[in-house]
Tab-separated table of C-alpha atoms and ligand atoms in Angstrom:
chain	number	residue	atom	x	y	z
I	1	MET	CA	-2.689	-55.350	-107.425
I	2	ASN	CA	-4.896	-55.637	-110.428
I	3	PRO	CA	-5.957	-58.855	-111.539
I	4	ILE	CA	-3.863	-60.117	-115.019
I	5	SER	CA	-6.161	-61.905	-117.624
I	6	LEU	CA	-5.104	-63.933	-120.456
I	7	SER	CA	-5.393	-61.558	-122.942
I	8	GLN	CA	-3.340	-59.026	-120.672
I	9	PHE	CA	-0.806	-61.574	-120.104
I	10	LEU	CA	-0.069	-62.398	-123.955
I	11	ILE	CA	0.367	-58.560	-124.659
I	12	GLU	CA	3.111	-58.437	-121.625
I	13	GLU	CA	4.777	-61.294	-122.789
I	14	GLN	CA	5.023	-60.054	-126.677
I	15	ARG	CA	6.435	-56.437	-125.413
I	16	ALA	CA	9.102	-58.175	-122.681
I	17	LYS	CA	10.372	-60.776	-124.623
I	18	GLY	CA	9.326	-60.177	-128.575
I	19	GLN	CA	9.164	-64.094	-128.747
I	20	ILE	CA	5.373	-64.668	-129.481
I	21	ASP	CA	4.046	-62.825	-132.337
I	22	ALA	CA	0.618	-61.340	-132.811
I	23	ASP	CA	-0.715	-64.821	-134.542
I	24	LEU	CA	0.674	-67.098	-131.726
I	25	ARG	CA	-1.247	-64.396	-129.312
I	26	ARG	CA	-4.327	-64.797	-131.220
I	27	LEU	CA	-4.457	-68.116	-131.595
I	28	ILE	CA	-3.450	-69.144	-127.229
I	29	LYS	CA	-6.780	-66.661	-126.839
I	30	VAL	CA	-8.827	-68.572	-129.509
I	31	VAL	CA	-7.881	-71.700	-127.774
I	32	ALA	CA	-8.580	-70.333	-124.498
I	33	SER	CA	-12.036	-69.175	-125.557
I	34	ALA	CA	-13.061	-72.522	-127.053
I	35	CYS	CA	-11.920	-74.152	-123.706
I	36	LYS	CA	-14.408	-71.696	-121.770
I	37	ARG	CA	-17.138	-73.178	-124.034
I	38	ILE	CA	-16.284	-76.724	-123.648
I	39	SER	CA	-15.898	-75.671	-119.559
I	40	ILE	CA	-19.611	-74.568	-119.904
I	41	ALA	CA	-20.882	-77.385	-121.929
I	42	VAL	CA	-19.294	-80.118	-119.284
I	43	SER	CA	-20.511	-78.071	-116.397
I	44	LYS	CA	-24.139	-78.821	-117.511
I	45	GLY	CA	-23.634	-82.470	-116.796
I	46	ALA	CA	-26.630	-84.216	-116.994
I	47	LEU	CA	-28.732	-80.774	-117.639
I	48	GLY	CA	-27.013	-80.473	-120.855
I	49	GLY	CA	-27.829	-83.759	-122.375
I	50	VAL	CA	-24.303	-84.293	-123.469
I	51	LEU	CA	-23.339	-87.167	-120.803
I	52	GLY	CA	-23.051	-90.404	-122.426
I	53	ASN	CA	-22.028	-92.276	-125.876
I	54	LEU	CA	-22.569	-91.233	-129.192
I	55	GLY	CA	-22.443	-94.815	-130.886
I	56	THR	CA	-19.469	-93.911	-132.977
I	57	THR	CA	-16.060	-94.534	-132.634
I	58	ASN	CA	-12.693	-92.859	-133.614
I	59	VAL	CA	-9.897	-93.390	-135.873
I	60	GLN	CA	-8.239	-95.636	-133.062
I	61	GLY	CA	-11.598	-97.720	-132.412
I	62	GLU	CA	-12.444	-95.952	-129.187
I	63	ALA	CA	-16.190	-95.380	-128.555
I	64	GLN	CA	-16.898	-91.878	-128.672
I	65	LYS	CA	-18.437	-89.621	-126.078
I	66	LYS	CA	-21.116	-86.840	-126.918
I	67	LEU	CA	-18.952	-84.371	-125.142
I	68	ASP	CA	-15.645	-86.125	-127.173
I	69	VAL	CA	-17.422	-84.951	-130.664
I	70	LEU	CA	-18.611	-81.968	-129.313
I	71	SER	CA	-15.604	-80.255	-127.999
I	72	ASN	CA	-13.603	-81.043	-130.927
I	73	GLU	CA	-15.993	-79.146	-133.078
I	74	ILE	CA	-16.077	-76.119	-130.616
I	75	LEU	CA	-12.084	-75.717	-131.499
I	76	LEU	CA	-12.374	-76.604	-135.070
I	77	GLN	CA	-14.972	-73.904	-135.487
I	78	ALA	CA	-13.221	-71.164	-133.142
I	79	ASN	CA	-9.644	-71.769	-134.898
I	80	GLU	CA	-10.332	-72.506	-138.486
I	81	TRP	CA	-11.174	-68.994	-139.797
I	82	GLY	CA	-9.203	-66.772	-137.856
I	83	GLY	CA	-5.968	-66.690	-139.903
I	84	HIS	CA	-3.399	-68.257	-138.016
I	85	LEU	CA	-3.572	-71.760	-138.812
I	86	ALA	CA	-2.237	-73.780	-141.363
I	87	ALA	CA	-3.844	-76.938	-140.247
I	88	ILE	CA	-5.384	-78.777	-137.182
I	89	ALA	CA	-5.336	-82.257	-136.022
I	90	SER	CA	-7.138	-84.023	-133.095
I	91	GLU	CA	-7.521	-87.085	-131.288
I	92	GLU	CA	-10.989	-87.622	-132.993
I	93	MET	CA	-10.162	-86.846	-136.368
I	94	ASP	CA	-8.393	-89.486	-138.554
I	95	ASP	CA	-6.352	-87.170	-140.996
I	96	PRO	CA	-5.343	-83.427	-140.292
I	97	HIS	CA	-8.604	-81.062	-141.031
I	98	PRO	CA	-7.437	-78.578	-143.523
I	99	ILE	CA	-8.020	-74.510	-143.451
I	100	PRO	CA	-11.175	-74.117	-145.472
I	101	HIS	CA	-9.973	-72.269	-148.513
I	102	ARG	CA	-12.820	-69.323	-147.937
I	103	TYR	CA	-10.413	-68.400	-144.669
I	104	PRO	CA	-7.115	-66.894	-144.543
I	105	LYS	CA	-3.996	-69.485	-143.693
I	106	GLY	CA	-1.249	-69.065	-140.961
I	107	GLU	CA	1.702	-70.236	-140.039
I	108	PHE	CA	0.917	-72.462	-136.997
I	109	LEU	CA	-0.258	-75.971	-136.738
I	110	LEU	CA	-2.542	-76.837	-133.817
I	111	VAL	CA	-2.804	-80.601	-132.684
I	112	PHE	CA	-4.931	-81.206	-129.540
I	113	ASP	CA	-7.293	-83.744	-127.396
I	114	PRO	CA	-10.264	-81.907	-127.176
I	115	LEU	CA	-11.602	-83.877	-124.080
I	116	ASP	CA	-9.133	-85.855	-122.209
I	117	GLY	CA	-10.042	-88.686	-119.414
I	118	SER	CA	-13.699	-88.713	-121.020
I	119	SER	CA	-14.594	-91.927	-119.407
I	120	ASN	CA	-14.624	-89.550	-116.452
I	121	ILE	CA	-17.603	-87.219	-117.320
I	122	ASP	CA	-20.533	-89.882	-116.416
I	123	VAL	CA	-19.221	-89.822	-113.302
I	124	ASN	CA	-18.616	-85.999	-112.546
I	125	VAL	CA	-14.901	-86.414	-112.373
I	126	SER	CA	-12.225	-83.925	-113.861
I	127	VAL	CA	-11.563	-83.997	-117.254
I	128	GLY	CA	-9.759	-81.344	-119.867
I	129	THR	CA	-8.607	-80.391	-123.322
I	130	ILE	CA	-4.870	-80.990	-123.921
I	131	PHE	CA	-3.192	-78.886	-126.684
I	132	SER	CA	0.271	-78.535	-128.880
I	133	VAL	CA	1.405	-75.481	-131.120
I	134	LEU	CA	3.960	-76.491	-134.180
I	135	ARG	CA	5.343	-74.380	-136.660
I	136	CYS	CA	3.987	-75.216	-140.611
I	137	PRO	CA	7.491	-76.477	-142.029
I	138	GLU	CA	8.487	-73.659	-144.566
I	139	GLY	CA	7.395	-73.969	-148.141
I	140	VAL	CA	4.164	-76.298	-147.351
I	141	LYS	CA	1.020	-74.927	-148.679
I	142	GLU	CA	-1.189	-78.061	-147.951
I	143	PRO	CA	-0.144	-79.470	-144.393
I	144	ASP	CA	-0.764	-83.097	-144.533
I	145	GLU	CA	0.130	-85.856	-141.657
I	146	LYS	CA	3.641	-85.380	-142.725
I	147	ALA	CA	3.694	-81.561	-141.475
I	148	PHE	CA	2.660	-82.557	-138.313
I	149	LEU	CA	5.398	-85.246	-137.599
I	150	GLN	CA	7.596	-83.154	-135.706
I	151	PRO	CA	9.159	-83.957	-132.663
I	152	GLY	CA	8.145	-82.331	-129.378
I	153	THR	CA	11.259	-80.126	-129.097
I	154	ARG	CA	9.893	-78.085	-131.925
I	155	GLN	CA	6.317	-77.296	-129.903
I	156	VAL	CA	6.016	-73.459	-129.515
I	157	ALA	CA	3.372	-73.727	-127.309
I	158	ALA	CA	1.601	-76.227	-125.357
I	159	GLY	CA	-1.130	-75.803	-122.653
I	160	TYR	CA	-4.046	-77.835	-121.063
I	161	ALA	CA	-7.283	-76.552	-119.473
I	162	VAL	CA	-8.610	-78.701	-116.772
I	163	TYR	CA	-12.904	-78.629	-115.822
I	164	GLY	CA	-12.750	-79.504	-112.356
I	165	PRO	CA	-14.146	-77.587	-109.322
I	166	SER	CA	-12.711	-74.482	-111.143
I	167	THR	CA	-11.515	-74.401	-114.696
I	168	GLN	CA	-7.902	-73.712	-114.747
I	169	LEU	CA	-5.620	-72.920	-118.163
I	170	VAL	CA	-1.595	-74.078	-117.910
I	171	LEU	CA	0.356	-72.763	-120.207
I	172	THR	CA	3.872	-72.913	-121.664
I	173	LEU	CA	4.992	-70.717	-124.528
I	174	GLY	CA	8.783	-72.364	-123.875
I	175	ASP	CA	9.816	-70.274	-120.657
I	176	GLY	CA	7.858	-71.213	-117.592
I	177	VAL	CA	4.259	-72.422	-117.162
I	178	THR	CA	1.554	-70.093	-115.943
I	179	VAL	CA	-1.791	-71.055	-114.429
I	180	PHE	CA	-4.736	-69.396	-115.116
I	181	THR	CA	-8.035	-69.614	-113.432
I	182	LEU	CA	-11.839	-68.916	-115.148
I	183	ASP	CA	-13.348	-66.298	-113.617
I	184	ARG	CA	-16.945	-67.640	-114.611
I	185	GLU	CA	-19.016	-64.685	-113.799
I	186	GLN	CA	-16.850	-62.411	-115.924
I	187	GLY	CA	-16.015	-65.101	-118.594
I	188	VAL	CA	-12.341	-64.026	-118.302
I	189	PHE	CA	-9.183	-66.204	-117.109
I	190	ILE	CA	-7.145	-64.634	-114.611
I	191	LEU	CA	-3.384	-65.487	-113.910
I	192	THR	CA	-3.299	-67.111	-110.609
I	193	GLU	CA	0.041	-68.571	-110.446
I	194	ARG	CA	3.453	-67.688	-112.797
I	195	GLY	CA	6.576	-69.799	-112.781
I	196	VAL	CA	5.183	-72.977	-111.812
I	197	SER	CA	7.851	-75.364	-110.084
I	198	ILE	CA	7.646	-78.946	-109.528
I	199	PRO	CA	9.371	-80.177	-106.325
I	200	GLU	CA	12.728	-82.338	-107.793
I	201	GLN	CA	11.415	-84.921	-105.144
I	202	THR	CA	8.595	-86.725	-104.215
I	203	SER	CA	6.314	-89.774	-102.317
I	204	GLU	CA	3.726	-89.870	-104.220
I	205	PHE	CA	3.026	-91.658	-107.310
I	206	ALA	CA	0.309	-92.112	-109.955
I	207	ILE	CA	-0.067	-95.595	-112.417
I	208	ASN	CA	-3.032	-97.923	-113.069
I	209	MET	CA	-2.441	-100.649	-110.605
I	210	SER	CA	-4.586	-102.810	-112.411
I	211	ASN	CA	-1.937	-103.658	-115.091
I	212	GLN	CA	0.363	-104.598	-112.627
I	213	ARG	CA	0.364	-108.267	-114.306
I	214	HIS	CA	1.250	-107.032	-117.730
I	215	TRP	CA	4.256	-104.519	-116.587
I	216	GLU	CA	8.118	-104.773	-117.510
I	217	ALA	CA	10.487	-105.670	-115.150
I	218	PRO	CA	12.065	-102.153	-114.657
I	219	VAL	CA	8.568	-100.866	-113.962
I	220	GLN	CA	7.887	-104.179	-111.571
I	221	ARG	CA	11.034	-102.957	-109.987
I	222	TYR	CA	10.632	-99.600	-109.375
I	223	ILE	CA	6.731	-99.760	-108.007
I	224	GLY	CA	7.898	-102.757	-105.941
I	225	GLU	CA	10.308	-100.520	-104.346
I	226	LEU	CA	7.562	-97.560	-103.875
I	227	LEU	CA	5.238	-100.513	-102.499
I	228	ALA	CA	7.395	-101.646	-99.550
I	229	GLY	CA	7.426	-98.528	-97.968
I	230	LYS	CA	9.639	-97.542	-94.926
I	231	THR	CA	11.331	-101.120	-94.845
I	232	GLY	CA	11.966	-101.308	-98.548
I	233	PRO	CA	14.967	-99.741	-100.363
I	234	ARG	CA	13.617	-96.500	-100.300
I	235	GLY	CA	13.291	-95.901	-96.398
I	236	ARG	CA	9.791	-94.197	-96.636
I	237	ASP	CA	6.255	-94.980	-97.579
I	238	PHE	CA	5.030	-93.350	-100.776
I	239	ASN	CA	1.308	-92.571	-101.489
I	240	MET	CA	-0.998	-93.299	-104.824
I	241	ARG	CA	-3.443	-91.191	-106.642
I	242	TRP	CA	-4.830	-92.658	-110.028
I	243	VAL	CA	-7.447	-89.859	-111.100
I	244	ALA	CA	-7.503	-91.706	-115.152
I	245	SER	CA	-7.527	-87.961	-116.434
I	246	MET	CA	-4.275	-87.690	-117.594
I	247	VAL	CA	-4.950	-83.717	-117.271
I	248	ALA	CA	-6.055	-84.328	-113.759
I	249	ASP	CA	-3.159	-86.195	-112.713
I	250	VAL	CA	-0.986	-84.015	-114.541
I	251	HIS	CA	-2.516	-81.155	-112.769
I	252	ARG	CA	-2.052	-82.680	-109.412
I	253	ILE	CA	1.881	-83.321	-110.304
I	254	LEU	CA	2.287	-79.779	-111.260
I	255	THR	CA	0.644	-78.291	-107.915
I	256	ARG	CA	2.539	-80.777	-105.450
I	257	GLY	CA	4.894	-83.032	-107.172
I	258	GLY	CA	4.599	-86.609	-107.804
I	259	VAL	CA	5.324	-88.862	-110.800
I	260	PHE	CA	2.778	-90.056	-113.731
I	261	MET	CA	3.515	-93.579	-115.528
I	262	TYR	CA	1.709	-94.955	-118.383
I	263	PRO	CA	4.407	-97.158	-119.010
I	264	VAL	CA	4.095	-99.864	-122.114
I	265	ASP	CA	2.814	-103.009	-120.803
I	266	ALA	CA	2.083	-106.673	-122.479
I	267	LYS	CA	-1.495	-105.738	-122.975
I	268	CYS	CA	-0.582	-102.117	-124.822
I	269	ALA	CA	2.692	-103.247	-126.310
I	270	PRO	CA	1.298	-104.069	-129.728
I	271	LYS	CA	0.401	-100.260	-130.158
I	272	GLY	CA	3.329	-98.877	-128.721
I	273	GLY	CA	1.839	-97.582	-125.351
I	274	ARG	CA	-1.201	-96.292	-123.603
I	275	LEU	CA	-1.376	-92.177	-124.229
I	276	ARG	CA	-0.579	-90.535	-127.527
I	277	LEU	CA	2.576	-88.760	-128.459
I	278	MET	CA	1.389	-85.487	-130.364
I	279	TYR	CA	-1.583	-84.306	-128.248
I	280	GLU	CA	-0.763	-85.869	-124.941
I	281	ALA	CA	2.402	-86.834	-124.166
I	282	ASN	CA	4.472	-84.074	-125.878
I	283	PRO	CA	2.830	-81.193	-124.778
I	284	MET	CA	2.468	-82.489	-121.277
I	285	ALA	CA	6.276	-83.173	-121.492
I	286	MET	CA	7.017	-79.741	-122.735
I	287	ILE	CA	4.755	-78.106	-119.469
I	288	VAL	CA	6.279	-80.561	-117.050
I	289	GLU	CA	9.743	-79.515	-118.138
I	290	GLN	CA	9.165	-75.820	-118.068
I	291	ALA	CA	8.303	-76.337	-114.499
I	292	GLY	CA	11.497	-78.206	-113.915
I	293	GLY	CA	10.316	-81.361	-114.362
I	294	ALA	CA	11.307	-84.734	-116.583
I	295	ALA	CA	9.620	-86.719	-119.255
I	296	THR	CA	10.671	-89.833	-120.720
I	297	ASP	CA	9.255	-93.156	-122.145
I	298	GLY	CA	11.638	-94.907	-120.432
I	299	ARG	CA	14.578	-94.334	-122.235
I	300	GLN	CA	14.794	-91.575	-123.995
I	301	ARG	CA	13.118	-87.943	-123.460
I	302	ILE	CA	9.930	-87.874	-124.802
I	303	MET	CA	10.125	-84.566	-126.931
I	304	GLU	CA	13.187	-85.794	-128.896
I	305	VAL	CA	10.796	-88.992	-130.141
I	306	GLN	CA	10.548	-88.761	-133.846
I	307	PRO	CA	6.987	-89.115	-134.655
I	308	HIS	CA	6.127	-91.632	-137.826
I	309	THR	CA	2.228	-91.373	-137.601
I	310	LEU	CA	-0.511	-88.759	-136.131
I	311	HIS	CA	-2.126	-90.999	-133.610
I	312	GLN	CA	1.083	-92.934	-132.387
I	313	ARG	CA	1.164	-93.938	-128.798
I	314	VAL	CA	4.234	-93.659	-126.581
I	315	PRO	CA	4.926	-95.078	-123.199
I	316	VAL	CA	5.219	-92.149	-120.397
I	317	ILE	CA	6.905	-91.350	-117.528
I	318	LEU	CA	6.771	-87.926	-115.912
I	319	GLY	CA	6.863	-85.313	-112.791
I	320	SER	CA	9.303	-84.857	-110.381
I	321	THR	CA	13.004	-85.443	-111.963
I	322	GLU	CA	14.803	-87.853	-109.208
I	323	GLU	CA	11.678	-90.176	-109.610
I	324	VAL	CA	11.577	-89.884	-113.458
I	325	GLN	CA	15.815	-90.224	-113.418
I	326	ARG	CA	15.563	-93.411	-111.516
I	327	VAL	CA	12.824	-95.256	-113.181
I	328	THR	CA	14.593	-94.456	-116.551
I	329	ALA	CA	17.691	-95.596	-115.307
I	330	TYR	CA	16.477	-99.056	-114.123
I	331	HIS	CA	15.256	-99.157	-117.952
I	332	LEU	CA	18.904	-98.443	-119.498
I	333	GLU	CA	20.131	-100.700	-116.852
I	334	GLN	CA	17.943	-103.410	-118.601
I	335	SER	CA	18.553	-103.010	-122.289
D	401	LIG	P1	-9.245	-90.014	-123.465
D	401	LIG	O1	-9.960	-89.661	-122.979
D	401	LIG	O2	-8.552	-88.761	-124.373
D	401	LIG	O3	-8.954	-91.196	-124.346
D	401	LIG	O4	-7.465	-90.235	-122.655
D	401	LIG	C1	-7.455	-91.224	-121.342
D	401	LIG	C2	-6.166	-91.445	-121.300
D	401	LIG	C3	-5.843	-90.299	-119.874
D	401	LIG	O5	-6.356	-89.266	-119.839
D	401	LIG	C4	-5.543	-91.417	-118.654
D	401	LIG	O6	-4.402	-90.887	-118.166
D	401	LIG	C5	-5.613	-92.463	-119.151
D	401	LIG	O7	-6.490	-92.563	-120.706
D	401	LIG	C6	-6.726	-93.735	-118.522
D	401	LIG	O8	-5.955	-95.024	-118.776
D	401	LIG	P2	-6.926	-96.300	-117.960
D	401	LIG	O9	-8.390	-96.175	-118.039
D	401	LIG	O10	-6.232	-97.363	-118.551
D	401	LIG	O11	-6.288	-95.896	-116.365
D	402	LIG	MN1	-6.478	-87.996	-123.663
D	403	LIG	MN1	-9.602	-87.442	-125.480
């Protein structure tokens, strides 16, 4: 069978389901080509002069890496002139970026984390890009922050690129999850897996254990039971992994199952959590749900959380359904 490129896949989807219009198709292609450029920049590593800090901080007070800012610029430049977007928002920009008046405007809003896991860049560990697509509310000509504050259930598409040993693009248009792998010689994303499905059960979990003393009781209980292994209440041993790039951790869960948690703890409670709702939690929640998994903030479905600010943070529990349900039940029992 001939390999299917991302462009061919999008045309097929449009024909078969009629659910994606030409603008959405263009948007996904542009984001994918920006990810290709980011992948090239990331892979140059120490030879590209792109490692290390830039000496600036973003709106959340985090030190910006050179590649955080470069990736943001690549995504902005690729997307602002194509006529498919009404506005763009990013982890690395305080406020939404309006489409310059000299360019045509479209009906979609694009939100992204240009480089996720950027603390891993300098140590040559997988990083990624996460994105979410919303529709601009009707009648809004100059979209501001408010236009973006829609729950994740309104996402029309979501995806991420993982820059690892290979570069992969994982995409959902609301009808399953498809994985594409970058053919570096040809510069084309090739479809390598359709209908990704996360196993319901798992014996693998991902959490930053160094925060254990800060966790709330339901998380202490759940992780305590996993750590007790065969002789504990779960009756089997569990394995742990923590890459500290959400993209890489979620990608592993999509590939072989597992549960990922960044719960609210005493340390991040004043901010509401560690991960950002609009460009980390929501797109990953949509992908995970579309692959048959679940995603909650410990109490409710992540995609039903009503955002109040663009850079809002949220606790995240996602992955294999049975485990997510169990941790969520422990939280609900307590409240
Ligand atoms: P970013 O690099 O975009 O700021 O995101 C990093 C996030 C996420 O990728 C990861 O799961 C988490 O931070 C790791 O946090 P800890 O360093 O606290 O483990
Ligand atoms: Mn991130
Ligand atoms: Mn980031």
